[in-house]
PDB file of C-alpha atoms in Angstrom:
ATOM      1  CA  UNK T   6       0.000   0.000   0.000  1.00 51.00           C
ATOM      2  CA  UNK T   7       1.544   3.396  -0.971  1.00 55.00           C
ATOM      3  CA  UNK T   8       1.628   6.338   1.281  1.00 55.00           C
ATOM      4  CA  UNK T   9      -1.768   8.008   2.693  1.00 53.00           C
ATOM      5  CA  UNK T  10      -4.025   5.099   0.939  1.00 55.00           C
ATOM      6  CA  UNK T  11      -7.409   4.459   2.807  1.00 55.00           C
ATOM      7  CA  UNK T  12      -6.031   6.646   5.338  1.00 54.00           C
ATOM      8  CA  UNK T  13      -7.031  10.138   3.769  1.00 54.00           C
ATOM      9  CA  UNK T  14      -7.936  13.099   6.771  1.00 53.00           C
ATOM     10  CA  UNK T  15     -11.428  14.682   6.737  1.00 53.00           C
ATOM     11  CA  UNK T  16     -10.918  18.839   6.214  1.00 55.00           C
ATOM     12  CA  UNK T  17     -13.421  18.972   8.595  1.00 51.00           C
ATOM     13  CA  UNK T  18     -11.815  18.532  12.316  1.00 49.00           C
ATOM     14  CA  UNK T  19     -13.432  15.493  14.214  1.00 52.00           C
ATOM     15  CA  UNK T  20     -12.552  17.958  17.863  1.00 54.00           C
ATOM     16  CA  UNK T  21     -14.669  20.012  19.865  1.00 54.00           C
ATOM     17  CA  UNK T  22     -14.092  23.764  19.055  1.00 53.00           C
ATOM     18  CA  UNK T  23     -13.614  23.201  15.042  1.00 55.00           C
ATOM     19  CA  UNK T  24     -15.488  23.616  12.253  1.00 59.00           C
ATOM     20  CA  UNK T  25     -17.992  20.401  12.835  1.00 67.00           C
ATOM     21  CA  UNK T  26     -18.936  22.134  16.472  1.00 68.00           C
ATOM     22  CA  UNK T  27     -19.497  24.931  14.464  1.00 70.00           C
ATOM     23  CA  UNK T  28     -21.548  23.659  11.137  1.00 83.00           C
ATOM     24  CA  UNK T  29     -23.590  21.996  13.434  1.00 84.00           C
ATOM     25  CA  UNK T  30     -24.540  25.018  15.591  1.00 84.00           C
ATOM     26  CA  UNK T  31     -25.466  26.610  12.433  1.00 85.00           C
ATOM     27  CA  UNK T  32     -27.397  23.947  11.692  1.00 86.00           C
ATOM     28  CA  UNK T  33     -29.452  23.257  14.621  1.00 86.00           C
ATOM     29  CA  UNK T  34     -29.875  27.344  14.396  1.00 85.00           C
ATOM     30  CA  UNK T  35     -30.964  27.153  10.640  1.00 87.00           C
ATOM     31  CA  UNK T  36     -33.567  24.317  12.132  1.00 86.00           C
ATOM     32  CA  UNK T  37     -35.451  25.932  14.760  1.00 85.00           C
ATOM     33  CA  UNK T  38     -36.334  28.930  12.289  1.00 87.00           C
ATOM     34  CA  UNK T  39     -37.450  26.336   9.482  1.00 88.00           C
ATOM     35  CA  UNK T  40     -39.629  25.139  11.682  1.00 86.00           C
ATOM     36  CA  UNK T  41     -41.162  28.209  13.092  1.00 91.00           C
ATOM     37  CA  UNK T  42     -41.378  28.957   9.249  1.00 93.00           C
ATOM     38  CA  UNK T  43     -43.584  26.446   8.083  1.00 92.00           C
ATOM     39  CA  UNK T  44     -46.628  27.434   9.915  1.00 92.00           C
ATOM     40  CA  UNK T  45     -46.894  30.776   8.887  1.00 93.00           C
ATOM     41  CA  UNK T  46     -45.817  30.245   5.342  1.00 94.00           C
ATOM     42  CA  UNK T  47     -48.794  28.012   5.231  1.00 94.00           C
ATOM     43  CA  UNK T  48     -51.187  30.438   6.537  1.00 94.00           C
ATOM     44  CA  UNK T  49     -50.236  32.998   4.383  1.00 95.00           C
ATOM     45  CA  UNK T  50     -50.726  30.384   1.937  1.00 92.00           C
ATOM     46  CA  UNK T  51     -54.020  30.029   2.721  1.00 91.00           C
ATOM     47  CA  UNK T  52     -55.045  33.323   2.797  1.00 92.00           C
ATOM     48  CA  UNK T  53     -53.917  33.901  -0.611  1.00 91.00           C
ATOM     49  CA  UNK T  54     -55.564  31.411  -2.102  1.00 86.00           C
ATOM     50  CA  UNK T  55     -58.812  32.334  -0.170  1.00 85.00           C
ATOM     51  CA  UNK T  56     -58.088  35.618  -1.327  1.00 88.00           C
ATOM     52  CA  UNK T  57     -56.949  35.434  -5.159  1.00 86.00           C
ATOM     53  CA  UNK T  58     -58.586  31.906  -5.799  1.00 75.00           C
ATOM     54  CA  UNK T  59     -57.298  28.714  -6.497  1.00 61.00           C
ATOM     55  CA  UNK T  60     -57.881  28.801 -10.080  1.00 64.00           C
ATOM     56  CA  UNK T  61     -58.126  25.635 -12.117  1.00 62.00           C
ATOM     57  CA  UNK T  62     -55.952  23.604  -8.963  1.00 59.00           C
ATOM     58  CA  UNK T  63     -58.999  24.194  -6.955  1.00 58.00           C
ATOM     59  CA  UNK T  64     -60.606  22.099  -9.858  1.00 58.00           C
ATOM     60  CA  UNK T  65     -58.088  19.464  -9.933  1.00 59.00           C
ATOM     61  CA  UNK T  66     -58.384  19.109  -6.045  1.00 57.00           C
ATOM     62  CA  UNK T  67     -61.830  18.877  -5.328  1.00 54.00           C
ATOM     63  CA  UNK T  68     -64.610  17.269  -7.284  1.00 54.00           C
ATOM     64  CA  UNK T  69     -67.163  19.614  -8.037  1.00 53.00           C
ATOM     65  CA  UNK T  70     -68.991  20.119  -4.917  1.00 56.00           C
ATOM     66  CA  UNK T  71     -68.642  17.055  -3.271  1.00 58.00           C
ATOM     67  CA  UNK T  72     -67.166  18.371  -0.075  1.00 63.00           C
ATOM     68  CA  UNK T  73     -67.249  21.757   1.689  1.00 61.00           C
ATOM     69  CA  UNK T  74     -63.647  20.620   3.101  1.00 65.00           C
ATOM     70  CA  UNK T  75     -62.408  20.303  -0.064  1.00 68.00           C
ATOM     71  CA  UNK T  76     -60.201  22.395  -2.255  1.00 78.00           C
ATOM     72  CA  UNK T  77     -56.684  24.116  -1.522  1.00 83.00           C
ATOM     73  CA  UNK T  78     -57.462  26.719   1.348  1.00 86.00           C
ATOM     74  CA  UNK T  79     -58.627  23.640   3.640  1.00 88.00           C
ATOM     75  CA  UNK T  80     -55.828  21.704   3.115  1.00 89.00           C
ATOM     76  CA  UNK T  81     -53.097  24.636   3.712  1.00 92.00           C
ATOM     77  CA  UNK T  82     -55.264  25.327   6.965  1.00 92.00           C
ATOM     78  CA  UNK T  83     -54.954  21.614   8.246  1.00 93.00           C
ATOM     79  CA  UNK T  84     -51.219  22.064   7.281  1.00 94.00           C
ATOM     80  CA  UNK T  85     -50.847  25.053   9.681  1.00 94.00           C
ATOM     81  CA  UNK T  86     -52.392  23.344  12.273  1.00 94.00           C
ATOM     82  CA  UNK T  87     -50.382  20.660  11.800  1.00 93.00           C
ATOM     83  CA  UNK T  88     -47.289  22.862  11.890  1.00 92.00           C
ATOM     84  CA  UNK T  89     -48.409  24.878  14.915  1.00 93.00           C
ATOM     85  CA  UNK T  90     -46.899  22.827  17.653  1.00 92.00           C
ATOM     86  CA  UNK T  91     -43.153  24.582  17.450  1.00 90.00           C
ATOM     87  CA  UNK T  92     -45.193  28.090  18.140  1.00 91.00           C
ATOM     88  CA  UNK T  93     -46.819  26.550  21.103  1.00 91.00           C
ATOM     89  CA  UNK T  94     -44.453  25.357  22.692  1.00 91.00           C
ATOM     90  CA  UNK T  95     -42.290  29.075  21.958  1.00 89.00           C
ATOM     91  CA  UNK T  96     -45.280  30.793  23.673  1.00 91.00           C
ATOM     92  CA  UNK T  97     -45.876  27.828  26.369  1.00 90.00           C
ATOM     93  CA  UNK T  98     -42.375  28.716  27.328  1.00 87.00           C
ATOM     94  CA  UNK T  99     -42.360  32.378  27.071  1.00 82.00           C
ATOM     95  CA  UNK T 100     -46.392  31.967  29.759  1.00 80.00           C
ATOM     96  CA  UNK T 101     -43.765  29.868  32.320  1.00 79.00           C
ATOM     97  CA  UNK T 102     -41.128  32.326  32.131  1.00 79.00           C
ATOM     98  CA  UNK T 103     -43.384  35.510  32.895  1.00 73.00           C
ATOM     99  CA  UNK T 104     -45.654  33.427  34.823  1.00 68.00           C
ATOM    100  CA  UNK T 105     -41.997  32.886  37.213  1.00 66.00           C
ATOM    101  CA  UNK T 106     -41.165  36.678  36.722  1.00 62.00           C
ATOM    102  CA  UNK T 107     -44.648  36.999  38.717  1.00 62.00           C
ATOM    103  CA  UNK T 108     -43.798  34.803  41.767  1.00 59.00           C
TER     104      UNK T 108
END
């Protein structure tokens, strides 16, 4: 076996205080906002189709009158419900912290 075969370094340090501590800082920061994004993107997503109209998706998503629930401003509401836990739990925690403030 020559020199350095099978036994190439990483650029990426493998120790605490390197890049890797740092990359994954960024990304655990990156993921908390994406989360807290998702709700309100769908709401907004909502509203603008409520608003402007679905157009001919609203006719590919829903048979013609079959369901009130159908259609694309239903289904982006049951999405930000479904993304709302992350903003409960923000304001859950901000209601303990004043709620201790108060004590």
């Amino acid at each position: 076996m020559g020199r350095g075969v099978g036994r190439r370094r990483s650029r990426v340090p493998q120790r605490e205080g390197g890049y890797e501590v740092v990359s994954k800082r960024a990304a655990i920061g990156a993921a908390y906002w994406l989360h807290l994004a998702a709700a309100p993107t769908f709401a907004i997503m909502a509203m603008l189709t409520a608003v402007i109209g679905g157009g001919s998706m609203d006719a590919l998503c829903s048979a013609a009158g079959a369901s009130p629930l159908g259609g694309m401003v239903p289904m982006y509401l049951l999405m930000t419900a479904f993304h709302a836990a992350p903003w409960l739990k923000l304001i859950g925690s901000h209601a303990r912290t004043s709620r201790k403030d108060w004590t």
